[in-house]
Tab-separated table of C-alpha atoms in Angstrom:
chain	number	residue	atom	x	y	z
A	1	MET	CA	-33.125	47.498	32.252
A	2	ALA	CA	-36.056	46.716	29.978
A	3	GLY	CA	-35.367	49.952	28.115
A	4	LEU	CA	-31.690	49.064	27.659
A	5	VAL	CA	-32.588	45.596	26.403
A	6	LYS	CA	-35.019	47.118	23.912
A	7	MET	CA	-32.367	49.589	22.690
A	8	TYR	CA	-29.895	46.734	22.247
A	9	ASN	CA	-32.437	44.618	20.342
A	10	ASP	CA	-33.401	47.577	18.143
A	11	LEU	CA	-29.717	48.158	17.402
A	12	MET	CA	-29.112	44.521	16.488
A	13	GLU	CA	-32.011	44.661	14.026
A	14	LYS	CA	-29.937	47.147	12.005
A	15	ALA	CA	-26.960	44.760	11.792
A	16	ASP	CA	-25.661	43.365	8.519
A	17	PRO	CA	-27.406	39.983	8.033
A	18	ARG	CA	-24.482	38.698	5.971
A	19	VAL	CA	-22.394	38.206	9.137
A	20	ASP	CA	-25.001	35.997	10.835
A	21	GLY	CA	-23.238	32.878	12.067
A	22	TRP	CA	-19.727	34.264	11.546
A	23	PHE	CA	-17.225	33.553	14.323
A	24	MET	CA	-17.581	36.017	17.241
A	25	MET	CA	-20.080	38.194	15.353
A	26	SER	CA	-23.327	37.181	17.072
A	27	THR	CA	-22.790	39.437	20.088
A	28	PRO	CA	-20.188	42.008	21.193
A	29	TRP	CA	-19.682	40.389	24.603
A	30	PRO	CA	-16.833	37.983	23.677
A	31	SER	CA	-14.883	40.881	22.138
A	32	LEU	CA	-15.509	43.066	25.186
A	33	ILE	CA	-14.521	40.306	27.627
A	34	ILE	CA	-11.256	39.631	25.778
A	35	CYS	CA	-10.396	43.354	25.755
A	36	VAL	CA	-11.144	43.689	29.474
A	37	ALA	CA	-9.051	40.568	30.187
A	38	TYR	CA	-6.238	42.161	28.164
A	39	PHE	CA	-6.254	45.291	30.342
A	40	VAL	CA	-6.313	43.134	33.496
A	41	PHE	CA	-3.343	41.119	32.218
A	42	VAL	CA	-1.373	44.299	31.475
A	43	LYS	CA	-2.101	45.557	34.990
A	44	MET	CA	-1.214	42.252	36.675
A	45	GLY	CA	1.648	41.286	34.360
A	46	PRO	CA	4.524	42.952	36.249
A	47	THR	CA	3.319	41.327	39.487
A	48	ILE	CA	3.032	37.913	37.842
A	49	MET	CA	6.553	38.201	36.402
A	50	ALA	CA	8.145	39.878	39.444
A	51	ASN	CA	9.912	36.749	40.766
A	52	ARG	CA	10.386	35.047	37.413
A	53	GLU	CA	13.167	35.205	34.873
A	54	PRO	CA	12.300	36.748	31.478
A	55	PHE	CA	11.282	34.170	28.901
A	56	GLU	CA	13.635	33.547	25.986
A	57	MET	CA	11.356	33.911	22.973
A	58	LYS	CA	13.603	34.620	19.984
A	59	LYS	CA	12.292	31.815	17.761
A	60	ILE	CA	8.675	32.485	18.698
A	61	LEU	CA	9.082	36.202	17.958
A	62	ILE	CA	10.639	35.563	14.562
A	63	VAL	CA	7.816	33.231	13.521
A	64	TYR	CA	5.103	35.456	15.029
A	65	ASN	CA	6.312	38.677	13.431
A	66	PHE	CA	6.760	37.257	9.970
A	67	CYS	CA	3.352	35.547	10.160
A	68	MET	CA	1.932	38.971	11.012
A	69	VAL	CA	3.712	40.405	7.976
A	70	LEU	CA	1.902	37.855	5.820
A	71	LEU	CA	-1.457	38.536	7.480
A	72	SER	CA	-1.063	42.320	7.172
A	73	THR	CA	-0.014	41.972	3.532
A	74	TYR	CA	-3.068	39.822	2.818
A	75	CYS	CA	-5.416	42.384	4.411
A	76	PHE	CA	-3.777	45.316	2.610
A	77	VAL	CA	-3.961	43.637	-0.798
A	78	GLU	CA	-7.543	42.481	-0.219
A	79	PHE	CA	-8.686	45.968	0.822
A	80	LEU	CA	-7.202	47.262	-2.430
A	81	LEU	CA	-8.605	44.565	-4.708
A	82	ALA	CA	-12.009	44.395	-3.020
A	83	GLY	CA	-12.623	48.115	-3.336
A	84	TRP	CA	-9.924	50.755	-3.255
A	85	LEU	CA	-8.438	49.735	-6.607
A	86	ASN	CA	-11.768	48.495	-7.900
A	87	GLY	CA	-14.081	51.486	-8.084
A	88	TYR	CA	-14.160	52.874	-4.526
A	89	SER	CA	-14.400	56.675	-4.257
A	90	LEU	CA	-12.249	58.735	-1.894
A	91	ARG	CA	-15.242	61.005	-1.301
A	92	CYS	CA	-18.563	59.262	-0.711
A	93	GLN	CA	-18.378	55.477	-0.643
A	94	PRO	CA	-21.484	53.769	0.807
A	95	VAL	CA	-21.372	50.198	2.076
A	96	ASP	CA	-22.331	47.605	-0.515
A	97	TYR	CA	-24.637	45.277	1.429
A	98	SER	CA	-25.179	42.962	-1.547
A	99	GLU	CA	-23.377	39.702	-2.201
A	100	LYS	CA	-21.110	41.662	-4.543
A	101	GLY	CA	-19.611	43.400	-1.496
A	102	LEU	CA	-18.984	40.131	0.330
A	103	ARG	CA	-15.275	40.098	-0.500
A	104	MET	CA	-14.794	43.420	1.278
A	105	LEU	CA	-16.867	42.229	4.240
A	106	LYS	CA	-14.672	39.137	4.582
A	107	VAL	CA	-11.450	41.141	4.698
A	108	CYS	CA	-13.086	43.497	7.224
A	109	TRP	CA	-13.729	40.467	9.440
A	110	MET	CA	-10.154	39.258	8.955
A	111	PHE	CA	-8.845	42.707	9.903
A	112	TYR	CA	-11.081	42.661	13.012
A	113	PHE	CA	-9.833	39.216	14.031
A	114	SER	CA	-6.196	40.228	13.456
A	115	LYS	CA	-6.610	42.822	16.221
A	116	PHE	CA	-6.987	39.978	18.738
A	117	ILE	CA	-3.850	38.293	17.436
A	118	GLU	CA	-1.977	41.582	17.858
A	119	LEU	CA	-2.693	41.510	21.587
A	120	PHE	CA	0.155	38.987	21.757
A	121	ASP	CA	2.526	41.913	21.121
A	122	THR	CA	1.859	42.997	24.698
A	123	VAL	CA	1.795	39.463	26.086
A	124	PHE	CA	5.302	38.926	24.732
A	125	PHE	CA	6.484	42.247	26.224
A	126	VAL	CA	5.272	41.132	29.655
A	127	MET	CA	6.717	37.616	29.365
A	128	ARG	CA	10.092	39.109	28.407
A	129	LYS	CA	9.797	41.717	31.202
A	130	LYS	CA	9.948	44.563	28.675
A	131	PHE	CA	7.400	46.503	30.704
A	132	ASN	CA	8.521	49.901	29.411
A	133	GLN	CA	7.446	48.906	25.905
A	134	ALA	CA	3.885	48.309	27.113
A	135	SER	CA	3.324	52.078	27.249
A	136	PHE	CA	-0.058	53.755	27.711
A	137	LEU	CA	-0.169	54.519	23.971
A	138	HIS	CA	0.582	50.897	23.083
A	139	VAL	CA	-1.935	49.394	25.525
A	140	PHE	CA	-4.714	51.887	24.782
A	141	HIS	CA	-4.293	51.425	21.033
A	142	HIS	CA	-4.294	47.632	21.187
A	143	GLY	CA	-7.004	47.380	23.816
A	144	ILE	CA	-9.781	49.354	22.138
A	145	MET	CA	-9.344	48.266	18.511
A	146	PRO	CA	-10.876	44.759	18.658
A	147	PHE	CA	-14.056	45.850	20.437
A	148	SER	CA	-14.568	48.971	18.311
A	149	TRP	CA	-14.017	47.029	15.099
A	150	TRP	CA	-16.709	44.513	16.062
A	151	PHE	CA	-19.261	47.268	15.457
A	152	GLY	CA	-17.598	48.163	12.168
A	153	VAL	CA	-17.947	44.637	10.817
A	154	LYS	CA	-21.409	44.107	12.324
A	155	PHE	CA	-22.953	47.251	10.842
A	156	VAL	CA	-20.744	48.861	8.158
A	157	GLY	CA	-18.493	46.155	6.754
A	158	GLY	CA	-17.201	47.986	3.700
A	159	GLY	CA	-17.316	51.373	2.041
A	160	PHE	CA	-15.945	54.633	3.425
A	161	GLY	CA	-14.750	53.196	6.756
A	162	THR	CA	-12.315	50.753	5.175
A	163	PHE	CA	-9.972	53.558	4.096
A	164	HIS	CA	-8.313	53.711	7.512
A	165	SER	CA	-8.103	49.907	7.811
A	166	MET	CA	-6.443	49.697	4.401
A	167	LEU	CA	-3.815	52.239	5.499
A	168	ASN	CA	-3.420	50.544	8.879
A	169	SER	CA	-2.781	47.171	7.215
A	170	PHE	CA	0.070	48.698	5.225
A	171	ILE	CA	1.533	50.348	8.342
A	172	HIS	CA	1.426	47.012	10.176
A	173	LEU	CA	3.056	45.268	7.231
A	174	VAL	CA	5.999	47.652	7.638
A	175	MET	CA	5.926	47.531	11.440
A	176	TYR	CA	6.028	43.744	11.746
A	177	THR	CA	8.774	43.595	9.127
A	178	TYR	CA	10.808	45.851	11.433
A	179	TYR	CA	10.009	43.763	14.540
A	180	GLY	CA	10.789	40.545	12.674
A	181	MET	CA	14.187	41.821	11.596
A	182	ALA	CA	14.897	43.095	15.124
A	183	ALA	CA	14.090	39.647	16.525
A	184	LEU	CA	16.755	38.066	14.295
A	185	GLY	CA	19.508	39.466	16.517
A	186	PRO	CA	21.992	42.332	17.031
A	187	GLN	CA	23.710	41.649	13.710
A	188	TYR	CA	20.621	43.061	11.946
A	189	GLN	CA	20.569	46.340	13.899
A	190	LYS	CA	22.435	48.130	11.107
A	191	TYR	CA	19.455	47.492	8.828
A	192	LEU	CA	16.958	49.040	11.266
A	193	TRP	CA	17.904	52.696	10.916
A	194	TRP	CA	14.382	53.521	9.677
A	195	LYS	CA	12.509	53.136	12.993
A	196	LYS	CA	12.041	56.907	13.246
A	197	TYR	CA	10.410	56.995	9.814
A	198	MET	CA	8.025	54.212	10.813
A	199	THR	CA	6.569	56.529	13.465
A	200	SER	CA	6.335	59.291	10.853
A	201	MET	CA	4.335	56.917	8.647
A	202	GLN	CA	1.923	56.249	11.506
A	203	ILE	CA	1.420	59.985	12.028
A	204	THR	CA	0.866	60.464	8.283
A	205	GLN	CA	-1.719	57.685	8.390
A	206	PHE	CA	-3.772	59.507	11.030
A	207	ILE	CA	-3.488	62.831	9.179
A	208	LEU	CA	-4.877	61.207	6.019
A	209	VAL	CA	-7.705	59.513	7.939
A	210	THR	CA	-8.580	62.805	9.655
A	211	ILE	CA	-8.781	64.659	6.328
A	212	HIS	CA	-10.696	61.798	4.726
A	213	SER	CA	-13.237	61.738	7.579
A	214	ILE	CA	-13.751	65.516	7.899
A	215	GLN	CA	-14.804	65.893	4.271
A	216	LEU	CA	-17.786	63.573	4.812
A	217	LEU	CA	-19.200	66.011	7.369
A	218	PHE	CA	-19.745	68.538	4.573
A	219	ILE	CA	-21.197	66.359	1.807
A	220	ASP	CA	-24.273	64.175	1.529
A	221	CYS	CA	-23.374	60.500	1.628
A	222	ASN	CA	-25.290	57.335	2.387
A	223	TYR	CA	-22.920	56.330	5.169
A	224	PRO	CA	-23.829	56.455	8.904
A	225	THR	CA	-22.646	59.746	10.405
A	226	LEU	CA	-22.088	58.102	13.787
A	227	PHE	CA	-19.308	55.949	12.339
A	228	VAL	CA	-17.780	58.980	10.613
A	229	TYR	CA	-17.492	60.753	13.977
A	230	TRP	CA	-16.157	57.539	15.538
A	231	ILE	CA	-13.402	57.154	12.921
A	232	LEU	CA	-12.582	60.873	13.090
A	233	ALA	CA	-12.313	60.853	16.886
A	234	TYR	CA	-10.088	57.773	16.749
A	235	ALA	CA	-7.811	59.411	14.146
A	236	VAL	CA	-7.491	62.709	16.036
A	237	ILE	CA	-6.815	61.043	19.409
A	238	PHE	CA	-4.073	58.836	18.000
A	239	LEU	CA	-2.637	61.617	15.866
A	240	ILE	CA	-2.102	63.641	19.051
A	241	MET	CA	-0.716	60.664	20.985
A	242	PHE	CA	1.685	59.514	18.255
A	243	ALA	CA	2.838	63.084	17.608
A	244	ASP	CA	3.583	63.458	21.321
A	245	PHE	CA	5.479	60.151	21.295
A	246	TYR	CA	7.495	61.304	18.256
A	247	ARG	CA	8.317	64.612	19.948
A	248	ASN	CA	9.461	62.935	23.160
A	249	ALA	CA	11.413	60.172	21.399
A	250	TYR	CA	13.110	62.085	18.590
A	251	LYS	CA	12.791	65.852	19.063
A	252	LYS	CA	13.507	66.510	22.744
A	253	PRO	CA	17.211	67.148	23.444
A	254	LYS	CA	18.770	64.205	25.260
A	255	THR	CA	20.911	64.658	28.343
A	256	ASN	CA	24.289	62.969	28.587
A	257	GLY	CA	22.767	60.343	30.864
A	258	ALA	CA	20.014	59.578	28.401
A	259	VAL	CA	22.491	59.194	25.577
A	260	THR	CA	24.645	56.907	27.703
A	261	ASN	CA	21.665	54.787	28.621
A	262	GLY	CA	20.705	54.572	24.963
A	263	VAL	CA	24.181	53.315	24.052
A	264	LYS	CA	24.081	50.771	26.842
A	265	ALA	CA	20.673	49.540	25.716
A	266	LYS	CA	21.949	49.043	22.191
A	267	SER	CA	25.090	47.277	23.325
A	268	ASN	CA	22.988	44.827	25.335
């Protein structure tokens, strides 16, 4: 135990001092506890809702989704202006630990905090008894992001690693626009023909992040290799999972029963 405590203390000595005193950045435990509580809620949710009627949440969903559009837009624009349209290199981009890089660090923290807000996606699925939408891919993706991004902000808030968060902010801008329009009601379904292409955009995102990460394994760059492997592993895992989802949802031939069920779902 003494050895583990020493390792933890040695690790914390390498943290970015600029985040000292920032909300939830002193220790990883609050982030870990919230993520664990999220997984427990997902597991217990169907039992909790078993004898309850689904909640009617149309107004809440409209407000929530369009607020998330605004938040995602803010993060995307800030990632661009703080670095990716202001001198950042697509090859080697070290973290700027000076006060000059503070703008990028702030948007990294905002992106990290937005991952906790996004956990409400699943909470709303459970409250509306849409359990099928809380798939393994959805829960795994939402559940690991907040905790993993704590380390990103704590140690490497800026530079190379913000490429994937910049792309992800844009994807979420599009995604929450779709969910917001869907929440408006059936009369807007005719404008939502592009759901399939939204999944294609997510797959493209992970392909770009994979390529972007692999190149750093073959060049010298003042960016921690551990985080390069972390980002690469994340991109490859989700590339495989989203590609499998796309194949099952859009490429597999549907039986007559499946088509009928799809029509019924739309008509409801």
